[in-house]
PDB file of C-alpha atoms in Angstrom:
ATOM      1  CA  MET A  25       5.033  28.404  23.893  1.00 62.00           C
ATOM      2  CA  SER A  26       1.857  27.089  22.230  1.00 90.00           C
ATOM      3  CA  PHE A  27       0.498  23.647  21.434  1.00 97.00           C
ATOM      4  CA  THR A  28       0.748  22.168  17.955  1.00 98.00           C
ATOM      5  CA  LEU A  29      -1.576  19.454  16.633  1.00 98.00           C
ATOM      6  CA  LYS A  30      -0.686  17.745  13.369  1.00 98.00           C
ATOM      7  CA  PRO A  31      -1.316  14.509  11.540  1.00 98.00           C
ATOM      8  CA  PHE A  32       1.880  12.551  10.869  1.00 98.00           C
ATOM      9  CA  ASN A  33       2.227  13.675   7.239  1.00 98.00           C
ATOM     10  CA  ASN A  34       2.262  17.343   8.268  1.00 98.00           C
ATOM     11  CA  LEU A  35       5.098  16.990  10.786  1.00 98.00           C
ATOM     12  CA  THR A  36       8.377  18.505   9.691  1.00 96.00           C
ATOM     13  CA  PRO A  37      11.460  16.295   9.906  1.00 96.00           C
ATOM     14  CA  LYS A  38      12.686  18.471  12.787  1.00 94.00           C
ATOM     15  CA  GLU A  39       9.388  18.058  14.696  1.00 95.00           C
ATOM     16  CA  LEU A  40       9.325  14.302  14.110  1.00 96.00           C
ATOM     17  CA  TYR A  41      12.907  13.955  15.317  1.00 95.00           C
ATOM     18  CA  ALA A  42      12.163  16.003  18.468  1.00 95.00           C
ATOM     19  CA  ILE A  43       9.057  13.906  19.192  1.00 96.00           C
ATOM     20  CA  LEU A  44      10.850  10.583  18.755  1.00 95.00           C
ATOM     21  CA  LYS A  45      13.780  11.817  20.844  1.00 95.00           C
ATOM     22  CA  ALA A  46      11.419  12.872  23.662  1.00 96.00           C
ATOM     23  CA  ARG A  47       9.601   9.537  23.582  1.00 95.00           C
ATOM     24  CA  ILE A  48      12.823   7.539  23.606  1.00 94.00           C
ATOM     25  CA  ASP A  49      14.277   9.724  26.392  1.00 93.00           C
ATOM     26  CA  VAL A  50      11.245   9.110  28.617  1.00 93.00           C
ATOM     27  CA  PHE A  51       9.935   5.657  27.767  1.00 91.00           C
ATOM     28  CA  VAL A  52      13.147   3.822  26.840  1.00 87.00           C
ATOM     29  CA  VAL A  53      16.032   5.560  28.635  1.00 88.00           C
ATOM     30  CA  GLU A  54      14.406   7.124  31.723  1.00 87.00           C
ATOM     31  CA  GLN A  55      12.154   4.129  32.407  1.00 87.00           C
ATOM     32  CA  ASN A  56      14.877   1.669  31.403  1.00 82.00           C
ATOM     33  CA  CYS A  57      12.471  -0.220  29.154  1.00 82.00           C
ATOM     34  CA  LEU A  58      13.559  -1.830  25.911  1.00 78.00           C
ATOM     35  CA  TYR A  59      10.626  -2.008  23.503  1.00 75.00           C
ATOM     36  CA  HIS A  60       9.710  -1.049  19.947  1.00 77.00           C
ATOM     37  CA  GLU A  61       9.080   2.683  20.204  1.00 83.00           C
ATOM     38  CA  ALA A  62       8.549   2.919  16.442  1.00 86.00           C
ATOM     39  CA  ASP A  63       5.468   0.679  16.291  1.00 92.00           C
ATOM     40  CA  ASP A  64       4.079   1.563  12.837  1.00 93.00           C
ATOM     41  CA  LYS A  65       1.097   3.409  14.336  1.00 96.00           C
ATOM     42  CA  ASP A  66       2.433   6.970  14.207  1.00 97.00           C
ATOM     43  CA  GLN A  67       1.575   7.369  10.531  1.00 97.00           C
ATOM     44  CA  GLU A  68      -2.151   7.022  11.308  1.00 97.00           C
ATOM     45  CA  CYS A  69      -2.123   9.321  14.348  1.00 98.00           C
ATOM     46  CA  TYR A  70      -2.380  12.945  15.326  1.00 98.00           C
ATOM     47  CA  HIS A  71       0.513  14.339  17.330  1.00 98.00           C
ATOM     48  CA  LEU A  72      -0.148  17.010  19.947  1.00 98.00           C
ATOM     49  CA  PHE A  73       2.861  18.691  21.478  1.00 98.00           C
ATOM     50  CA  LYS A  74       4.219  21.791  23.119  1.00 97.00           C
ATOM     51  CA  GLU A  75       7.749  22.753  22.168  1.00 94.00           C
ATOM     52  CA  GLU A  76      10.075  25.165  23.925  1.00 88.00           C
ATOM     53  CA  ASP A  77      13.533  26.011  22.604  1.00 84.00           C
ATOM     54  CA  GLY A  78      13.608  22.877  20.460  1.00 82.00           C
ATOM     55  CA  ILE A  79      12.577  20.604  23.347  1.00 91.00           C
ATOM     56  CA  ILE A  80       9.269  18.759  23.434  1.00 97.00           C
ATOM     57  CA  ALA A  81       7.913  19.925  26.801  1.00 97.00           C
ATOM     58  CA  ALA A  82       4.703  17.845  26.564  1.00 98.00           C
ATOM     59  CA  TYR A  83       3.356  15.350  24.052  1.00 98.00           C
ATOM     60  CA  VAL A  84       0.541  12.888  23.363  1.00 98.00           C
ATOM     61  CA  ARG A  85      -0.223  10.640  20.431  1.00 98.00           C
ATOM     62  CA  ILE A  86      -3.899  10.588  19.455  1.00 98.00           C
ATOM     63  CA  LEU A  87      -4.972   7.321  17.855  1.00 98.00           C
ATOM     64  CA  PRO A  88      -8.196   7.240  15.845  1.00 97.00           C
ATOM     65  CA  ARG A  89     -10.451   4.251  16.441  1.00 96.00           C
ATOM     66  CA  GLY A  90      -9.202   1.077  14.837  1.00 96.00           C
ATOM     67  CA  VAL A  91      -5.497   1.895  15.141  1.00 97.00           C
ATOM     68  CA  SER A  92      -4.894   0.235  18.538  1.00 95.00           C
ATOM     69  CA  TYR A  93      -8.402  -0.534  19.743  1.00 97.00           C
ATOM     70  CA  LYS A  94     -11.911  -0.441  18.356  1.00 97.00           C
ATOM     71  CA  GLU A  95     -12.158   2.797  20.365  1.00 98.00           C
ATOM     72  CA  ALA A  96     -10.107   5.952  19.845  1.00 98.00           C
ATOM     73  CA  SER A  97      -7.127   6.226  22.157  1.00 98.00           C
ATOM     74  CA  ILE A  98      -4.470   8.485  23.612  1.00 98.00           C
ATOM     75  CA  GLY A  99      -0.961   7.204  24.133  1.00 96.00           C
ATOM     76  CA  ARG A 100       2.697   8.079  24.655  1.00 96.00           C
ATOM     77  CA  VAL A 101       1.677  10.793  27.129  1.00 97.00           C
ATOM     78  CA  LEU A 102       4.788  12.539  28.384  1.00 97.00           C
ATOM     79  CA  VAL A 103       6.100  15.665  30.017  1.00 97.00           C
ATOM     80  CA  HIS A 104       9.821  16.389  29.723  1.00 96.00           C
ATOM     81  CA  LYS A 105      11.538  16.110  33.113  1.00 95.00           C
ATOM     82  CA  ASP A 106      12.358  19.839  33.144  1.00 94.00           C
ATOM     83  CA  PHE A 107       8.645  20.710  32.871  1.00 94.00           C
ATOM     84  CA  ARG A 108       7.109  18.215  35.299  1.00 95.00           C
ATOM     85  CA  GLY A 109       5.004  19.710  38.059  1.00 93.00           C
ATOM     86  CA  SER A 110       3.991  22.632  35.829  1.00 92.00           C
ATOM     87  CA  GLY A 111       0.522  21.341  34.966  1.00 94.00           C
ATOM     88  CA  LEU A 112       1.470  20.515  31.378  1.00 95.00           C
ATOM     89  CA  GLY A 113       0.371  16.899  31.801  1.00 96.00           C
ATOM     90  CA  TYR A 114      -3.156  18.013  32.616  1.00 97.00           C
ATOM     91  CA  GLU A 115      -3.144  20.615  29.862  1.00 97.00           C
ATOM     92  CA  VAL A 116      -1.998  18.251  27.108  1.00 98.00           C
ATOM     93  CA  MET A 117      -4.565  15.622  28.182  1.00 98.00           C
ATOM     94  CA  GLU A 118      -7.385  18.193  28.262  1.00 98.00           C
ATOM     95  CA  ARG A 119      -6.485  19.349  24.752  1.00 98.00           C
ATOM     96  CA  ALA A 120      -6.268  15.777  23.443  1.00 98.00           C
ATOM     97  CA  LEU A 121      -9.656  14.883  24.918  1.00 98.00           C
ATOM     98  CA  LYS A 122     -11.223  18.064  23.544  1.00 98.00           C
ATOM     99  CA  PHE A 123      -9.906  17.243  20.052  1.00 98.00           C
ATOM    100  CA  LEU A 124     -11.175  13.661  20.216  1.00 98.00           C
ATOM    101  CA  GLU A 125     -14.600  14.639  21.536  1.00 97.00           C
ATOM    102  CA  GLU A 126     -15.238  17.850  19.578  1.00 97.00           C
ATOM    103  CA  ASP A 127     -13.336  17.419  16.312  1.00 97.00           C
ATOM    104  CA  LEU A 128     -13.419  13.640  15.851  1.00 96.00           C
ATOM    105  CA  CYS A 129     -16.810  13.233  17.615  1.00 97.00           C
ATOM    106  CA  GLU A 130     -15.549  10.335  19.744  1.00 97.00           C
ATOM    107  CA  THR A 131     -17.646   9.335  22.748  1.00 96.00           C
ATOM    108  CA  THR A 132     -15.534   6.438  24.032  1.00 98.00           C
ATOM    109  CA  ILE A 133     -11.773   6.598  24.555  1.00 98.00           C
ATOM    110  CA  LYS A 134      -9.591   3.721  25.725  1.00 98.00           C
ATOM    111  CA  ILE A 135      -6.067   4.004  27.103  1.00 98.00           C
ATOM    112  CA  GLN A 136      -3.359   1.724  28.444  1.00 97.00           C
ATOM    113  CA  ALA A 137      -2.049   3.538  31.519  1.00 96.00           C
ATOM    114  CA  GLN A 138       0.887   2.923  33.772  1.00 95.00           C
ATOM    115  CA  ALA A 139      -0.780   1.744  36.974  1.00 96.00           C
ATOM    116  CA  HIS A 140       0.789   4.456  39.153  1.00 95.00           C
ATOM    117  CA  LEU A 141      -0.986   7.069  36.974  1.00 96.00           C
ATOM    118  CA  GLU A 142      -4.474   5.606  37.421  1.00 96.00           C
ATOM    119  CA  LYS A 143      -5.559   8.502  39.665  1.00 97.00           C
ATOM    120  CA  PHE A 144      -4.229  11.077  37.166  1.00 97.00           C
ATOM    121  CA  TYR A 145      -6.245   9.556  34.309  1.00 97.00           C
ATOM    122  CA  GLY A 146      -9.185   9.045  36.632  1.00 98.00           C
ATOM    123  CA  SER A 147      -9.327  12.816  37.067  1.00 97.00           C
ATOM    124  CA  PHE A 148     -10.367  13.017  33.392  1.00 98.00           C
ATOM    125  CA  GLY A 149     -13.149  10.459  33.815  1.00 98.00           C
ATOM    126  CA  PHE A 150     -11.240   7.308  32.866  1.00 98.00           C
ATOM    127  CA  GLN A 151     -12.108   4.145  34.783  1.00 98.00           C
ATOM    128  CA  ALA A 152      -9.959   1.025  35.058  1.00 98.00           C
ATOM    129  CA  ILE A 153     -11.390  -1.957  33.179  1.00 98.00           C
ATOM    130  CA  THR A 154      -8.588  -4.420  33.992  1.00 97.00           C
ATOM    131  CA  LEU A 155      -6.541  -5.389  36.981  1.00 97.00           C
ATOM    132  CA  PRO A 156      -2.897  -4.293  36.847  1.00 96.00           C
ATOM    133  CA  TYR A 157      -0.789  -6.378  34.455  1.00 96.00           C
ATOM    134  CA  ASP A 158       2.843  -6.360  33.404  1.00 93.00           C
ATOM    135  CA  ASP A 159       3.778  -4.679  30.141  1.00 90.00           C
ATOM    136  CA  GLU A 160       7.520  -4.580  29.454  1.00 84.00           C
ATOM    137  CA  GLY A 161       8.261  -4.721  33.189  1.00 86.00           C
ATOM    138  CA  ILE A 162       5.923  -1.855  34.140  1.00 91.00           C
ATOM    139  CA  PRO A 163       2.497  -2.404  35.763  1.00 95.00           C
ATOM    140  CA  HIS A 164      -0.315  -1.126  33.524  1.00 96.00           C
ATOM    141  CA  VAL A 165      -4.126  -0.973  33.565  1.00 98.00           C
ATOM    142  CA  ASP A 166      -6.529  -0.522  30.690  1.00 98.00           C
ATOM    143  CA  MET A 167      -8.911   2.366  31.239  1.00 98.00           C
ATOM    144  CA  ILE A 168     -11.944   3.696  29.428  1.00 98.00           C
ATOM    145  CA  LYS A 169     -13.810   7.007  29.320  1.00 98.00           C
ATOM    146  CA  LYS A 170     -17.385   7.099  28.070  1.00 94.00           C
TER     147      LYS A 170
END
């Protein structure tokens, strides 16, 4: 089981389907949150994921600067429920940050984090820059890493 990093245009239809299914399973169904999962940003992003037996075990979407914010960003961070507690969340974030910093030469990264994960993202050097606010019924904070 290894990580794959691809821009949108290099994803196979099977990979894209698995990614969208994983994101919908976690962010729409599991969190009971109706929102536009297909937000027209994927086409400009890099997609980092670990697949096992056709299941996306871990995933992040890497957004170059200017796609969501003036800064580069990481979003749609997920670990499939069967793989939680395995350290994959930390591993996928470390790989995403390494790619942004080393390959894309980014020095500032901004994220929108679910508020209950502030400590998790803080462990990577992110600091909250907003108070918690409601986004689709879930408390969030904006965070930045410089």
